[in-house]
Amino acid sequence: MINTDYQYIGIDDWAIKRGQKYCTLICDLVTGKPIDVLPDRSYEVISEWLREHPEIKFISMDRSITYSGAVKRELPGARIVADRFHLVYN
């Protein structure tokens, strides 16, 4: 059975073609396994995915305005945590 009850997730983007094409990876922070790969890092795509997962309570991510805006709108009760890498290196 596939778990679809994700309460702790991590979101980050990566460049398929640096400067031109980015995707978004969403991981389950409990298992450390990927949950989904989204086709881009747009507000609309992130918002739609979050809307389908109201069970999420904590999200680790960089300080992207796009990500934080989508989380605040779709999951206002979720806690946003800046991940250690981006906090130190950005």
PDB file of C-alpha atoms in Angstrom:
ATOM      1  CA  MET A   1       0.000   0.000   0.000  1.00  0.00           C
ATOM      2  CA  ILE A   2       1.297   3.447  -0.915  1.00  0.00           C
ATOM      3  CA  ASN A   3       1.343   6.047   1.847  1.00  0.00           C
ATOM      4  CA  THR A   4      -0.443   9.242   0.870  1.00  0.00           C
ATOM      5  CA  ASP A   5      -0.611  10.783   4.352  1.00  0.00           C
ATOM      6  CA  TYR A   6       2.396  13.090   4.258  1.00  0.00           C
ATOM      7  CA  GLN A   7       2.706  15.289   7.333  1.00  0.00           C
ATOM      8  CA  TYR A   8       6.387  16.263   7.022  1.00  0.00           C
ATOM      9  CA  ILE A   9       7.678  17.187   3.584  1.00  0.00           C
ATOM     10  CA  GLY A  10      10.644  18.865   1.980  1.00  0.00           C
ATOM     11  CA  ILE A  11      10.396  20.941  -1.196  1.00  0.00           C
ATOM     12  CA  ASP A  12      13.286  22.005  -3.410  1.00  0.00           C
ATOM     13  CA  ASP A  13      13.879  22.804  -7.038  1.00  0.00           C
ATOM     14  CA  TRP A  14      16.692  21.789  -9.323  1.00  0.00           C
ATOM     15  CA  ALA A  15      17.783  22.803 -12.773  1.00  0.00           C
ATOM     16  CA  ILE A  16      17.241  20.406 -15.625  1.00  0.00           C
ATOM     17  CA  LYS A  17      18.842  23.009 -17.881  1.00  0.00           C
ATOM     18  CA  ARG A  18      20.453  25.642 -15.677  1.00  0.00           C
ATOM     19  CA  GLY A  19      18.829  29.031 -16.028  1.00  0.00           C
ATOM     20  CA  GLN A  20      16.101  27.743 -18.318  1.00  0.00           C
ATOM     21  CA  LYS A  21      14.196  24.725 -16.995  1.00  0.00           C
ATOM     22  CA  TYR A  22      13.552  23.873 -13.354  1.00  0.00           C
ATOM     23  CA  CYS A  23      11.524  21.122 -11.691  1.00  0.00           C
ATOM     24  CA  THR A  24      10.360  20.739  -8.094  1.00  0.00           C
ATOM     25  CA  LEU A  25      11.070  17.680  -5.974  1.00  0.00           C
ATOM     26  CA  ILE A  26       8.849  16.890  -2.995  1.00  0.00           C
ATOM     27  CA  CYS A  27      10.139  14.387  -0.424  1.00  0.00           C
ATOM     28  CA  ASP A  28       8.660  12.661   2.605  1.00  0.00           C
ATOM     29  CA  LEU A  29      10.926  13.739   5.464  1.00  0.00           C
ATOM     30  CA  VAL A  30       9.931  10.727   7.570  1.00  0.00           C
ATOM     31  CA  THR A  31      11.068   8.134   5.032  1.00  0.00           C
ATOM     32  CA  GLY A  32      13.501  10.292   3.066  1.00  0.00           C
ATOM     33  CA  LYS A  33      11.887   9.098  -0.156  1.00  0.00           C
ATOM     34  CA  PRO A  34      10.635  11.191  -3.064  1.00  0.00           C
ATOM     35  CA  ILE A  35       6.888  11.737  -3.188  1.00  0.00           C
ATOM     36  CA  ASP A  36       6.527  13.633  -6.428  1.00  0.00           C
ATOM     37  CA  VAL A  37       8.335  15.579  -9.129  1.00  0.00           C
ATOM     38  CA  LEU A  38       6.498  18.630 -10.409  1.00  0.00           C
ATOM     39  CA  PRO A  39       7.123  19.961 -13.931  1.00  0.00           C
ATOM     40  CA  ASP A  40       8.225  23.420 -12.790  1.00  0.00           C
ATOM     41  CA  ARG A  41       8.498  25.673  -9.750  1.00  0.00           C
ATOM     42  CA  SER A  42       5.576  27.978 -10.450  1.00  0.00           C
ATOM     43  CA  TYR A  43       3.166  29.231  -7.806  1.00  0.00           C
ATOM     44  CA  GLU A  44       0.221  27.615  -9.601  1.00  0.00           C
ATOM     45  CA  VAL A  45       1.780  24.144  -9.815  1.00  0.00           C
ATOM     46  CA  ILE A  46       2.982  24.186  -6.190  1.00  0.00           C
ATOM     47  CA  SER A  47      -0.387  25.503  -4.956  1.00  0.00           C
ATOM     48  CA  GLU A  48      -2.327  22.819  -6.789  1.00  0.00           C
ATOM     49  CA  TRP A  49      -0.167  20.047  -5.295  1.00  0.00           C
ATOM     50  CA  LEU A  50      -0.438  21.466  -1.767  1.00  0.00           C
ATOM     51  CA  ARG A  51      -4.214  21.849  -2.095  1.00  0.00           C
ATOM     52  CA  GLU A  52      -4.437  18.103  -2.709  1.00  0.00           C
ATOM     53  CA  HIS A  53      -2.522  17.379   0.543  1.00  0.00           C
ATOM     54  CA  PRO A  54      -4.245  19.183   3.431  1.00  0.00           C
ATOM     55  CA  GLU A  55      -2.708  16.715   5.927  1.00  0.00           C
ATOM     56  CA  ILE A  56       0.723  18.394   5.710  1.00  0.00           C
ATOM     57  CA  LYS A  57       1.860  19.958   8.987  1.00  0.00           C
ATOM     58  CA  PHE A  58       5.561  20.845   8.447  1.00  0.00           C
ATOM     59  CA  ILE A  59       7.407  21.885   5.294  1.00  0.00           C
ATOM     60  CA  SER A  60      11.171  22.222   5.016  1.00  0.00           C
ATOM     61  CA  MET A  61      12.232  24.422   2.118  1.00  0.00           C
ATOM     62  CA  ASP A  62      14.409  27.283   0.950  1.00  0.00           C
ATOM     63  CA  ARG A  63      13.307  30.879   1.396  1.00  0.00           C
ATOM     64  CA  SER A  64      11.551  31.069  -1.965  1.00  0.00           C
ATOM     65  CA  ILE A  65       8.733  33.613  -2.029  1.00  0.00           C
ATOM     66  CA  THR A  66       6.901  31.368  -4.495  1.00  0.00           C
ATOM     67  CA  TYR A  67       6.990  28.361  -2.171  1.00  0.00           C
ATOM     68  CA  SER A  68       6.171  30.284   1.000  1.00  0.00           C
ATOM     69  CA  GLY A  69       3.309  32.133  -0.693  1.00  0.00           C
ATOM     70  CA  ALA A  70       1.770  28.886  -1.921  1.00  0.00           C
ATOM     71  CA  VAL A  71       2.109  27.261   1.512  1.00  0.00           C
ATOM     72  CA  LYS A  72       0.590  30.243   3.340  1.00  0.00           C
ATOM     73  CA  ARG A  73      -2.361  30.310   0.972  1.00  0.00           C
ATOM     74  CA  GLU A  74      -3.088  26.582   0.656  1.00  0.00           C
ATOM     75  CA  LEU A  75      -1.958  25.315   4.086  1.00  0.00           C
ATOM     76  CA  PRO A  76      -2.196  28.271   6.486  1.00  0.00           C
ATOM     77  CA  GLY A  77      -1.812  25.989   9.523  1.00  0.00           C
ATOM     78  CA  ALA A  78       1.390  24.341   8.283  1.00  0.00           C
ATOM     79  CA  ARG A  79       4.742  25.318   9.785  1.00  0.00           C
ATOM     80  CA  ILE A  80       7.460  26.429   7.386  1.00  0.00           C
ATOM     81  CA  VAL A  81      11.009  25.502   8.360  1.00  0.00           C
ATOM     82  CA  ALA A  82      14.010  26.910   6.490  1.00  0.00           C
ATOM     83  CA  ASP A  83      16.238  23.969   5.726  1.00  0.00           C
ATOM     84  CA  ARG A  84      19.772  24.110   7.102  1.00  0.00           C
ATOM     85  CA  PHE A  85      21.542  24.165   3.737  1.00  0.00           C
ATOM     86  CA  HIS A  86      19.648  27.157   2.390  1.00  0.00           C
ATOM     87  CA  LEU A  87      19.752  29.012   5.698  1.00  0.00           C
ATOM     88  CA  VAL A  88      23.560  28.790   5.791  1.00  0.00           C
ATOM     89  CA  TYR A  89      24.427  29.093   2.100  1.00  0.00           C
ATOM     90  CA  ASN A  90      21.832  31.563   0.778  1.00  0.00           C
TER      91      ASN A  90
END
